[in-house]
PDB file of C-alpha atoms in Angstrom:
ATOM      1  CA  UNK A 128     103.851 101.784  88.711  1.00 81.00           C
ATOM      2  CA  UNK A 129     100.367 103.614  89.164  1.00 93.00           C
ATOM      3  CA  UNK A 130      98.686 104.694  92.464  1.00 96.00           C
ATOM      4  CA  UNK A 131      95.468 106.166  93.165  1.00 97.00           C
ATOM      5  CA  UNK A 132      96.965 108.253  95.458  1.00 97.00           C
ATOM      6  CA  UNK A 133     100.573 109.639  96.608  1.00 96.00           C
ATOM      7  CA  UNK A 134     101.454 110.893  99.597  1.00 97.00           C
ATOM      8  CA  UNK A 135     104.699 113.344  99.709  1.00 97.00           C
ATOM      9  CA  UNK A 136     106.039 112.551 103.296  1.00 95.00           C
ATOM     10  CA  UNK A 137     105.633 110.467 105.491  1.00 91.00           C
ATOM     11  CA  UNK A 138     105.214 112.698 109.064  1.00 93.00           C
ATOM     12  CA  UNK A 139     101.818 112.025 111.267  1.00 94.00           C
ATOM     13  CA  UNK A 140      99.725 113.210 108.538  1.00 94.00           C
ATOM     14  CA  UNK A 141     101.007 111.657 105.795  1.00 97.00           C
ATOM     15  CA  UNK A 142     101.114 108.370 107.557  1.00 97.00           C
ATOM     16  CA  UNK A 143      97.718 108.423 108.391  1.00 97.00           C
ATOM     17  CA  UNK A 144      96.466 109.915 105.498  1.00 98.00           C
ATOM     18  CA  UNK A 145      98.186 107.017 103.867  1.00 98.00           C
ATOM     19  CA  UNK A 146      96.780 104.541 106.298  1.00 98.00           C
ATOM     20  CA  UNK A 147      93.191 105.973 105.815  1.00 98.00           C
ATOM     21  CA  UNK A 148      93.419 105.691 101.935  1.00 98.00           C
ATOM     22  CA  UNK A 149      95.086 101.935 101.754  1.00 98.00           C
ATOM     23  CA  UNK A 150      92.216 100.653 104.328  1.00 98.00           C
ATOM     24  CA  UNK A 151      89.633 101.823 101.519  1.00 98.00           C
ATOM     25  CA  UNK A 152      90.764 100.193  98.844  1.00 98.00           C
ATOM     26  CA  UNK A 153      93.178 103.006  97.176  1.00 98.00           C
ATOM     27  CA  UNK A 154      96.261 102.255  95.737  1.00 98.00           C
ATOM     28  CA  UNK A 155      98.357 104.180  97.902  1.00 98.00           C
ATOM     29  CA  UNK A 156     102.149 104.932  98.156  1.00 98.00           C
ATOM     30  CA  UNK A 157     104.227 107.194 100.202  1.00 98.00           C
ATOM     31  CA  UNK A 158     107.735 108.866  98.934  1.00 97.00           C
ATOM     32  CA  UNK A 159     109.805 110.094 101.874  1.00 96.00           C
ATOM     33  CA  UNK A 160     112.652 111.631 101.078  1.00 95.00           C
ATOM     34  CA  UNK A 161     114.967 110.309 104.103  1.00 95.00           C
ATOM     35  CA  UNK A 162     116.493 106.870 104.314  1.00 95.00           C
ATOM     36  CA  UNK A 163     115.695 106.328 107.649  1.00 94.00           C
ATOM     37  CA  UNK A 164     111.751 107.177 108.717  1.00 94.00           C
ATOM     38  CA  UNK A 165     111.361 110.007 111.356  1.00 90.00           C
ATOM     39  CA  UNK A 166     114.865 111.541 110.799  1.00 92.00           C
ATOM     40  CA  UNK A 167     115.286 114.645 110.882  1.00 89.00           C
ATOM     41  CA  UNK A 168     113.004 114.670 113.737  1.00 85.00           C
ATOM     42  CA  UNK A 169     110.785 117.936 113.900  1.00 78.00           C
ATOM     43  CA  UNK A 170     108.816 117.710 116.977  1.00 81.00           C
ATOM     44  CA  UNK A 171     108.980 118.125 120.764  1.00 78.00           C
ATOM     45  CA  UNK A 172     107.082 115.242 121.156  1.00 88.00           C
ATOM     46  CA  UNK A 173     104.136 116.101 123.239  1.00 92.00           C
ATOM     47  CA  UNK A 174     100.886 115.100 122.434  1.00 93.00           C
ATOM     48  CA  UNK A 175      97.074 115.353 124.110  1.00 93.00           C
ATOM     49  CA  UNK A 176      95.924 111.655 125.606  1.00 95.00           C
ATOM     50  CA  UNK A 177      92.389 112.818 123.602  1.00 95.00           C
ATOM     51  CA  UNK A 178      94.235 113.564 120.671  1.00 94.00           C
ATOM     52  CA  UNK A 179      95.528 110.327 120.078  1.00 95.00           C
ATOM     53  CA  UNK A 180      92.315 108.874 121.122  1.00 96.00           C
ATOM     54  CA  UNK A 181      90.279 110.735 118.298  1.00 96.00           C
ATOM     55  CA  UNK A 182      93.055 109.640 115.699  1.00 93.00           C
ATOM     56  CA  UNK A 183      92.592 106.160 116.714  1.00 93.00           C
ATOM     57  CA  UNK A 184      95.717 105.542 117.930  1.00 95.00           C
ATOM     58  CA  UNK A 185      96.463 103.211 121.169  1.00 93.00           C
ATOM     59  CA  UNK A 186      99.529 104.289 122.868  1.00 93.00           C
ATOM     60  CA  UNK A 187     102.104 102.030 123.017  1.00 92.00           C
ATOM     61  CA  UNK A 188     105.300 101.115 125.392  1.00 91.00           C
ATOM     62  CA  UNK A 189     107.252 101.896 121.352  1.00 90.00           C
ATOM     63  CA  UNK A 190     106.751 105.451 121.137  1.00 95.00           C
ATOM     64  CA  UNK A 191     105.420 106.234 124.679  1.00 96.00           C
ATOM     65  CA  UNK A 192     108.498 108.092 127.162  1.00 95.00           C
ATOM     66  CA  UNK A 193     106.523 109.529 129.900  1.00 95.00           C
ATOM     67  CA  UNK A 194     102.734 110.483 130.895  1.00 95.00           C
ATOM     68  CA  UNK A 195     101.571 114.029 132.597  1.00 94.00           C
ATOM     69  CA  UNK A 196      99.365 114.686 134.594  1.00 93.00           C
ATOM     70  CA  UNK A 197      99.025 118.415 134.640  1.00 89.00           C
ATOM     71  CA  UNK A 198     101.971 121.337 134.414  1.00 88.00           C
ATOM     72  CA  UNK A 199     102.012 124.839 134.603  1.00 91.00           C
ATOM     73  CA  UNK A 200     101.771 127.349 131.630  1.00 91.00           C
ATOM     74  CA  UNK A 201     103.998 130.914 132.079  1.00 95.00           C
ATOM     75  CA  UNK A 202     102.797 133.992 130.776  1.00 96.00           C
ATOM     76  CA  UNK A 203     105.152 136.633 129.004  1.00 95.00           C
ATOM     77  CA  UNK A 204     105.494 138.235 132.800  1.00 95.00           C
ATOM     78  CA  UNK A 205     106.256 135.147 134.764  1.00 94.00           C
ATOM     79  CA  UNK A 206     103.004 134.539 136.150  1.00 96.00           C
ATOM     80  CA  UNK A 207     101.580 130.931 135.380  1.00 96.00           C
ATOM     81  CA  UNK A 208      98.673 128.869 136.562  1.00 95.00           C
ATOM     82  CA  UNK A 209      99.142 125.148 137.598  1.00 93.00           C
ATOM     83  CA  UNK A 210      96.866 122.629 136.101  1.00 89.00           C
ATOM     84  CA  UNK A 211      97.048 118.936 138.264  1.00 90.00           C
ATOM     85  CA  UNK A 212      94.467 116.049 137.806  1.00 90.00           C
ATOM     86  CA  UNK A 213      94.792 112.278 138.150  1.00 92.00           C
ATOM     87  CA  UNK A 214      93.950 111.167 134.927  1.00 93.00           C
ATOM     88  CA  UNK A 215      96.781 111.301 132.016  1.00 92.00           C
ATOM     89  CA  UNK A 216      96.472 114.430 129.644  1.00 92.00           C
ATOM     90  CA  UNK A 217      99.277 114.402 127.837  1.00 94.00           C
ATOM     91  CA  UNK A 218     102.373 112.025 126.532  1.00 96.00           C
ATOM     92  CA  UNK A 219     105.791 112.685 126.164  1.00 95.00           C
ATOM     93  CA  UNK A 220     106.672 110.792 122.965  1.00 95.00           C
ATOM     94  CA  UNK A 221     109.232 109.951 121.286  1.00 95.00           C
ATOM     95  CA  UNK A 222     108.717 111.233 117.644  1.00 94.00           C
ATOM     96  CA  UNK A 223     111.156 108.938 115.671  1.00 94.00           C
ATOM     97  CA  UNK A 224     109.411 105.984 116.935  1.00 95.00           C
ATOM     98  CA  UNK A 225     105.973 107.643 116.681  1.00 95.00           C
ATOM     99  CA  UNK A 226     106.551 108.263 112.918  1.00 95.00           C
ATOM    100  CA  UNK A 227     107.694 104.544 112.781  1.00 96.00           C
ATOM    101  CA  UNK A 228     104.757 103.173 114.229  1.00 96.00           C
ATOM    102  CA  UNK A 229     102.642 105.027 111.879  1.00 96.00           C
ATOM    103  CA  UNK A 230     104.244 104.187 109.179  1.00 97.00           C
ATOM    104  CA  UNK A 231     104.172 100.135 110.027  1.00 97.00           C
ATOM    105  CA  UNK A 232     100.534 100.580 110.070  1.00 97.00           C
ATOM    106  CA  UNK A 233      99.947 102.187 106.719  1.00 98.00           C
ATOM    107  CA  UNK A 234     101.927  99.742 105.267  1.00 98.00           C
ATOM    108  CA  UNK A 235     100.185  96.782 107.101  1.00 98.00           C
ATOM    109  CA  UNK A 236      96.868  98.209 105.002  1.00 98.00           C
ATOM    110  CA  UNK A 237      99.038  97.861 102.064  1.00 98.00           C
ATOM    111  CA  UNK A 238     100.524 101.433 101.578  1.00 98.00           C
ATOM    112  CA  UNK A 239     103.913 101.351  99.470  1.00 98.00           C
ATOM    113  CA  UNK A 240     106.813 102.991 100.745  1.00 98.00           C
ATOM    114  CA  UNK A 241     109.633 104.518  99.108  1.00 97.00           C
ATOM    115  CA  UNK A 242     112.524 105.879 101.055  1.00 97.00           C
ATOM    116  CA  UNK A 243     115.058 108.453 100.167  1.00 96.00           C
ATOM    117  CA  UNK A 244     113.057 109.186  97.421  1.00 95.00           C
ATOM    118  CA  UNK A 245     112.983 113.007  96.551  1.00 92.00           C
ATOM    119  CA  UNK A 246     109.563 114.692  94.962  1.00 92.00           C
ATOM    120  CA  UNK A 247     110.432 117.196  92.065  1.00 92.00           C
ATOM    121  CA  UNK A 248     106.946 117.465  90.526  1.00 85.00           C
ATOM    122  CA  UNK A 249     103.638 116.184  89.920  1.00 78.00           C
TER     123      UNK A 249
END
């Protein structure tokens, strides 16, 4: 089979980067090489409400856990400063879902993807 472009796992990035491609026009596939997508996980699963936003990406009740408001950030000494607000900054995802969702939406723009497929060259 013959792509116009390959993608080498299928994290955020590559899932996007996927997405982005197929939605052009591109022949795209991605090779993962786990059976099951988003496992190993390798995230703590926090993630800016703006981030998303410029990525294009709605949260959803699927990979959404919890939303913050604010939190405090520690310094090597102890000493921190608080942050509050009441609007959402941040969400607590959960990253195996996350990965899933991205995934399903690559492939909806017609992105191939092959599983527990290991990448030895190019």
């Amino acid at each position: 089979m013959k792509f116009d472009a390959c993608i080498v796992g299928c994290g955020p990035s590559g899932a996007l980067s996927a997405e982005a491609l197929a939605s052009r026009g591109y022949k795209t596939a991605i090779f993962e090489e786990h059976s099951t997508i988003g496992v190993p996980n390798h995230c703590a699963g926090l993630v800016s409400v703006k981030g998303l936003d410029r990525l294009g990406i709605t949260p959803v009740e699927d990979f959404i856990q919890n939303k913050v408001l604010g939190g405090r950030i520690f310094s090597p000494d102890g000493d921190f400063i608080e942050i509050k607000d009441t609007r959402h900054r941040a969400y607590v995802i959960d990253r195996t879902s996350f990965d899933r969702y991205l995934v399903k939406r690559a492939e909806n723009e017609g992105t191939s993807l092959y599983k527990n497929t290991h990448v030895n060259k190019l």
